[in-house]
CSV table of C-alpha atoms and ligand atoms in Angstrom, one decimal:
chain,number,residue,atom,x,y,z
A,1,UNK,CA,0.1,-0.1,0.1
A,2,UNK,CA,2.4,2.3,0.8
A,3,UNK,CA,4.6,1.8,-2.1
A,4,UNK,CA,1.5,2.2,-4.7
A,5,UNK,CA,0.6,5.8,-2.9
A,6,UNK,CA,4.6,6.5,-3.5
A,7,UNK,CA,4.4,5.5,-7.0
A,8,UNK,CA,1.2,7.6,-7.4
A,9,UNK,CA,2.6,10.5,-5.9
A,10,UNK,CA,6.1,10.2,-8.3
A,11,UNK,CA,3.8,9.8,-11.5
A,12,UNK,CA,1.6,13.1,-10.5
A,13,UNK,CA,5.0,14.9,-9.6
A,14,UNK,CA,6.7,13.8,-12.7
A,15,UNK,CA,3.3,15.0,-14.9
A,16,UNK,CA,3.5,18.0,-13.3
A,17,UNK,CA,7.2,18.3,-13.8
A,18,UNK,CA,6.6,17.7,-17.4
A,19,UNK,CA,3.8,20.6,-18.1
A,20,UNK,CA,6.0,22.7,-16.4
A,21,UNK,CA,9.1,21.7,-18.8
A,22,UNK,CA,6.8,22.3,-21.9
A,23,UNK,CA,5.4,25.7,-20.5
A,24,UNK,CA,1.8,23.8,-21.3
A,25,UNK,CA,-1.5,23.5,-19.2
A,26,UNK,CA,-4.9,23.2,-19.6
A,27,UNK,CA,-5.7,26.9,-20.3
A,28,UNK,CA,-2.9,27.7,-22.3
A,29,UNK,CA,-2.5,27.5,-25.7
A,30,UNK,CA,0.9,27.5,-27.2
A,31,UNK,CA,1.7,28.9,-30.7
A,32,UNK,CA,4.6,28.5,-32.6
A,33,UNK,CA,6.1,31.0,-34.8
A,34,UNK,CA,9.2,32.2,-36.4
A,35,UNK,CA,9.0,36.6,-35.4
A,36,UNK,CA,11.4,37.1,-38.6
A,37,UNK,CA,8.3,37.9,-40.7
A,38,UNK,CA,6.6,41.1,-41.0
A,39,UNK,CA,3.7,41.7,-41.3
A,40,UNK,CA,2.6,38.4,-40.4
A,41,UNK,CA,4.8,37.8,-37.1
A,42,UNK,CA,7.6,40.3,-35.8
A,43,UNK,CA,9.7,41.7,-32.8
A,44,UNK,CA,8.3,45.0,-31.7
A,45,UNK,CA,6.0,47.0,-29.5
A,46,UNK,CA,6.7,49.6,-27.0
A,47,UNK,CA,9.0,47.3,-25.0
A,48,UNK,CA,10.8,46.1,-28.2
A,49,UNK,CA,10.7,42.6,-27.4
A,50,UNK,CA,6.8,42.1,-28.1
A,51,UNK,CA,5.8,39.5,-30.7
A,52,UNK,CA,3.1,41.3,-32.7
A,53,UNK,CA,1.5,40.9,-36.2
A,54,UNK,CA,-1.5,39.6,-38.2
A,55,UNK,CA,-0.7,35.8,-37.2
A,56,UNK,CA,-0.6,37.0,-33.7
A,57,UNK,CA,-3.6,38.8,-33.9
A,58,UNK,CA,-5.6,35.8,-35.5
A,59,UNK,CA,-4.1,33.2,-33.0
A,60,UNK,CA,-5.1,35.4,-29.8
A,61,UNK,CA,-8.4,35.7,-31.1
A,62,UNK,CA,-8.5,31.8,-31.7
A,63,UNK,CA,-7.1,31.3,-27.9
A,64,UNK,CA,-9.8,33.5,-26.7
A,65,UNK,CA,-12.8,31.4,-28.4
A,66,UNK,CA,-11.1,28.2,-27.1
A,67,UNK,CA,-11.1,29.9,-23.6
A,68,UNK,CA,-7.8,29.6,-23.0
A,69,UNK,CA,-4.8,32.1,-22.5
A,70,UNK,CA,-2.3,32.1,-25.6
A,71,UNK,CA,1.9,31.9,-24.9
A,72,UNK,CA,3.9,32.7,-28.1
A,73,UNK,CA,7.0,30.3,-28.5
A,74,UNK,CA,9.3,31.7,-31.2
A,75,UNK,CA,11.8,29.5,-32.8
A,76,UNK,CA,13.5,28.7,-36.2
A,77,UNK,CA,11.3,28.6,-39.1
A,78,UNK,CA,12.4,25.2,-39.8
A,79,UNK,CA,12.0,24.3,-36.5
A,80,UNK,CA,8.5,24.8,-36.0
A,81,UNK,CA,7.1,21.2,-37.8
A,82,UNK,CA,9.3,19.0,-35.4
A,83,UNK,CA,8.1,21.2,-32.3
A,84,UNK,CA,4.6,20.8,-33.3
A,85,UNK,CA,5.3,17.0,-33.4
A,86,UNK,CA,7.1,17.0,-30.3
A,87,UNK,CA,4.3,18.3,-28.1
A,88,UNK,CA,6.3,21.6,-27.5
A,89,UNK,CA,3.6,23.9,-29.2
A,90,UNK,CA,-0.2,23.3,-29.8
A,91,UNK,CA,0.1,25.2,-33.2
A,92,UNK,CA,1.8,27.1,-35.8
A,93,UNK,CA,0.8,30.5,-37.0
A,94,UNK,CA,3.6,31.2,-38.9
A,95,UNK,CA,3.0,32.4,-42.7
A,96,UNK,CA,3.0,28.7,-43.4
A,97,UNK,CA,2.5,27.9,-46.7
A,98,UNK,CA,-0.2,24.9,-46.9
A,99,UNK,CA,1.9,22.2,-49.2
A,100,UNK,CA,1.6,18.6,-49.7
A,101,UNK,CA,5.0,17.6,-48.3
A,102,UNK,CA,3.7,19.7,-45.0
A,103,UNK,CA,0.5,17.9,-45.2
A,104,UNK,CA,2.1,14.8,-45.0
A,105,UNK,CA,3.2,15.2,-41.4
A,106,UNK,CA,0.7,18.2,-40.0
A,107,UNK,CA,-3.0,19.0,-40.4
A,108,UNK,CA,-3.4,22.6,-41.8
A,109,UNK,CA,-6.6,24.6,-41.0
A,110,UNK,CA,-8.7,26.2,-44.1
A,111,UNK,CA,-6.3,28.3,-46.1
A,112,UNK,CA,-6.5,32.1,-44.5
A,113,UNK,CA,-4.1,34.3,-46.6
A,114,UNK,CA,-3.1,34.2,-50.5
A,115,UNK,CA,0.8,35.1,-51.2
A,116,UNK,CA,3.4,34.1,-53.8
A,117,UNK,CA,7.3,34.3,-54.2
A,118,UNK,CA,8.8,37.6,-55.5
A,119,UNK,CA,12.3,38.4,-56.3
A,120,UNK,CA,14.1,40.8,-54.5
A,121,UNK,CA,17.4,42.7,-56.2
A,122,UNK,CA,19.6,45.6,-55.6
A,123,UNK,CA,18.1,48.9,-57.8
A,124,UNK,CA,20.6,48.5,-60.4
A,125,UNK,CA,19.7,44.9,-61.7
A,126,UNK,CA,17.9,44.5,-64.7
A,127,UNK,CA,18.6,41.1,-65.4
A,128,UNK,CA,15.7,39.4,-64.1
A,129,UNK,CA,12.8,39.5,-66.0
A,130,UNK,CA,11.1,36.4,-66.4
A,131,UNK,CA,11.4,32.9,-64.0
A,132,UNK,CA,14.1,31.9,-66.9
A,133,UNK,CA,16.5,34.3,-65.9
A,134,UNK,CA,16.9,32.7,-62.4
A,135,UNK,CA,18.7,29.9,-63.7
A,136,UNK,CA,22.1,29.7,-62.7
A,137,UNK,CA,21.7,33.0,-60.4
A,138,UNK,CA,23.0,32.9,-56.6
A,139,UNK,CA,19.9,33.1,-54.7
A,140,UNK,CA,19.7,33.8,-51.2
A,141,UNK,CA,16.4,32.1,-49.2
A,142,UNK,CA,15.1,31.5,-46.0
A,143,UNK,CA,16.1,28.1,-44.7
A,144,UNK,CA,13.3,25.6,-45.2
A,145,UNK,CA,10.6,27.8,-46.7
A,146,UNK,CA,8.9,27.4,-49.9
A,147,UNK,CA,11.3,29.7,-51.6
A,148,UNK,CA,14.1,28.0,-50.7
A,149,UNK,CA,12.3,24.6,-52.2
A,150,UNK,CA,12.0,26.5,-55.2
A,151,UNK,CA,15.1,28.3,-55.9
A,152,UNK,CA,16.7,24.9,-55.7
A,153,UNK,CA,14.9,24.0,-58.9
A,154,UNK,CA,16.3,26.9,-60.7
A,155,UNK,CA,19.8,27.2,-59.8
A,156,UNK,CA,22.3,25.2,-57.7
A,157,UNK,CA,23.8,28.3,-55.9
A,158,UNK,CA,21.3,29.0,-53.4
A,159,UNK,CA,22.7,29.9,-49.9
A,160,UNK,CA,20.0,29.6,-46.8
A,161,UNK,CA,19.6,31.8,-44.0
A,162,UNK,CA,17.8,31.2,-40.7
A,163,UNK,CA,15.5,34.5,-41.5
A,164,UNK,CA,14.6,36.8,-44.5
A,165,UNK,CA,16.4,39.8,-42.9
A,166,UNK,CA,19.8,37.9,-43.1
A,167,UNK,CA,19.0,36.8,-46.9
A,168,UNK,CA,18.5,40.6,-47.7
A,169,UNK,CA,21.5,41.5,-46.0
A,170,UNK,CA,23.4,39.3,-48.0
A,171,UNK,CA,21.9,41.0,-51.0
A,172,UNK,CA,22.6,44.3,-49.8
A,173,UNK,CA,26.4,43.1,-49.5
A,174,UNK,CA,26.3,42.3,-53.1
A,175,UNK,CA,27.3,38.4,-51.9
A,176,UNK,CA,24.4,37.3,-54.2
A,177,UNK,CA,22.3,38.3,-56.8
A,178,UNK,CA,18.9,38.1,-55.7
A,179,UNK,CA,16.6,36.7,-52.5
A,180,UNK,CA,13.4,34.7,-53.3
A,181,UNK,CA,10.9,35.4,-50.6
A,182,UNK,CA,7.3,35.7,-49.9
A,183,UNK,CA,5.4,38.8,-51.2
A,184,UNK,CA,4.3,40.7,-48.1
A,185,UNK,CA,7.6,40.5,-46.0
A,186,UNK,CA,9.6,41.3,-49.2
A,187,UNK,CA,7.5,44.5,-49.2
A,188,UNK,CA,8.0,45.2,-45.8
A,189,UNK,CA,11.8,44.8,-46.2
A,190,UNK,CA,11.8,46.9,-49.5
A,191,UNK,CA,10.0,49.6,-47.3
A,192,UNK,CA,13.2,49.7,-45.0
A,193,UNK,CA,15.8,49.4,-48.0
A,194,UNK,CA,15.1,52.0,-50.5
A,195,UNK,CA,18.6,50.7,-52.3
A,196,UNK,CA,16.2,47.3,-53.3
A,197,UNK,CA,13.9,46.6,-55.9
A,198,UNK,CA,10.9,43.9,-56.3
A,199,UNK,CA,10.5,42.1,-59.3
A,200,UNK,CA,7.3,40.0,-59.9
A,201,UNK,CA,7.5,37.0,-61.8
A,202,UNK,CA,5.0,34.5,-62.7
A,203,UNK,CA,4.9,32.5,-59.7
A,204,UNK,CA,2.0,30.6,-58.3
A,205,UNK,CA,-0.1,31.6,-55.8
A,206,UNK,CA,0.6,30.0,-52.1
A,207,UNK,CA,-2.1,29.9,-49.4
A,208,UNK,CA,-1.0,29.8,-45.6
A,209,UNK,CA,-2.7,27.8,-43.1
A,210,UNK,CA,-2.6,27.2,-39.1
A,211,UNK,CA,-1.1,23.8,-38.8
A,212,UNK,CA,-1.7,21.2,-35.9
A,213,UNK,CA,-0.6,17.9,-35.2
A,214,UNK,CA,-2.1,15.5,-37.6
A,215,UNK,CA,-5.4,14.1,-36.3
A,216,UNK,CA,-6.4,16.7,-33.7
A,217,UNK,CA,-9.2,17.6,-35.2
A,218,UNK,CA,-10.9,19.4,-31.9
A,219,UNK,CA,-8.2,21.9,-32.2
A,220,UNK,CA,-8.6,22.4,-35.9
A,221,UNK,CA,-12.3,22.7,-35.9
A,222,UNK,CA,-11.9,25.5,-32.9
A,223,UNK,CA,-9.3,27.4,-35.2
A,224,UNK,CA,-11.5,26.9,-38.6
A,225,UNK,CA,-14.8,28.3,-36.6
A,226,UNK,CA,-12.2,30.9,-35.3
A,227,UNK,CA,-11.1,32.4,-39.0
A,228,UNK,CA,-14.9,31.6,-40.4
A,229,UNK,CA,-16.2,34.1,-37.4
A,230,UNK,CA,-13.4,36.4,-38.2
A,231,UNK,CA,-14.1,36.4,-42.2
A,232,UNK,CA,-17.6,37.0,-41.5
A,233,UNK,CA,-17.7,39.6,-38.4
A,234,UNK,CA,-15.2,41.9,-40.6
A,235,UNK,CA,-12.4,41.4,-38.0
A,236,UNK,CA,-10.3,39.6,-40.4
A,237,UNK,CA,-10.5,42.5,-42.8
A,238,UNK,CA,-9.5,44.8,-40.1
A,239,UNK,CA,-6.5,42.8,-39.7
A,240,UNK,CA,-5.8,43.1,-43.5
A,241,UNK,CA,-6.1,46.7,-42.9
A,242,UNK,CA,-4.0,47.3,-39.9
A,243,UNK,CA,-0.8,45.0,-41.0
A,244,UNK,CA,-0.8,45.3,-45.2
A,245,UNK,CA,-1.8,48.9,-45.8
B,1,LIG,N1,5.5,30.8,-46.8
B,1,LIG,C1,6.7,30.5,-46.8
B,1,LIG,C2,6.7,28.8,-46.1
B,1,LIG,O1,6.0,28.5,-45.8
B,1,LIG,C3,7.7,31.0,-45.8
B,1,LIG,C4,6.9,31.4,-44.4
B,1,LIG,C5,8.3,32.0,-43.4
B,1,LIG,O2,9.3,32.4,-43.6
B,1,LIG,N2,7.7,32.5,-42.2
B,1,LIG,O3,7.7,28.5,-46.4
């Protein structure tokens, strides 16, 4: 008898420690993001270290609808799916494009934003006018992004960075010919770097989705319902106006 009580206590203690270890509890919803992707997620605010953005506002509303408090975990983009499947985060909100490869390891919400890849070059560069012109060029991308995957189909000279910001730095220092990146963050980087310009090519449309571990239908339904409500009550459009215009 004594032994089994001790056993129970240690099991209880172990699970408390486990929960504390990954910062999760029943009334907290943990969203994973890579806050280097403005205007969807970035570090800013009055304190200068607050994680803000379009996706973060969506995530806040989702947590609110689920009756939970939102906790944001910031990490490298290419660590997000691993963290999700390891149970470290409950869902991903990180401008993540829905792709068949990713759908093999996570479930996505309904698409919530349409984007496309664009090219960033130094203003005096007139050599890129079609997708064909990307052949053999030195391309900088964000590691694990759709831009990274696409760039490798055009060129063998692809350098991947943990953030789009570092890719843009490399371009400004003339170490690469171009950056291939998602349209909205590219515009955001362009606004801060007047020596660069954007070239729009005939790339396919991409659709961003929020990701949950496979089979988490309850959370996925909550997310989809929140998105639907935000789209119908004008909150979604208000966020577009707040962050994109
Ligand atoms: N949309 C791109 C992708 O899913 C880039 C996302 C990002 O860098 N946050 O790969």
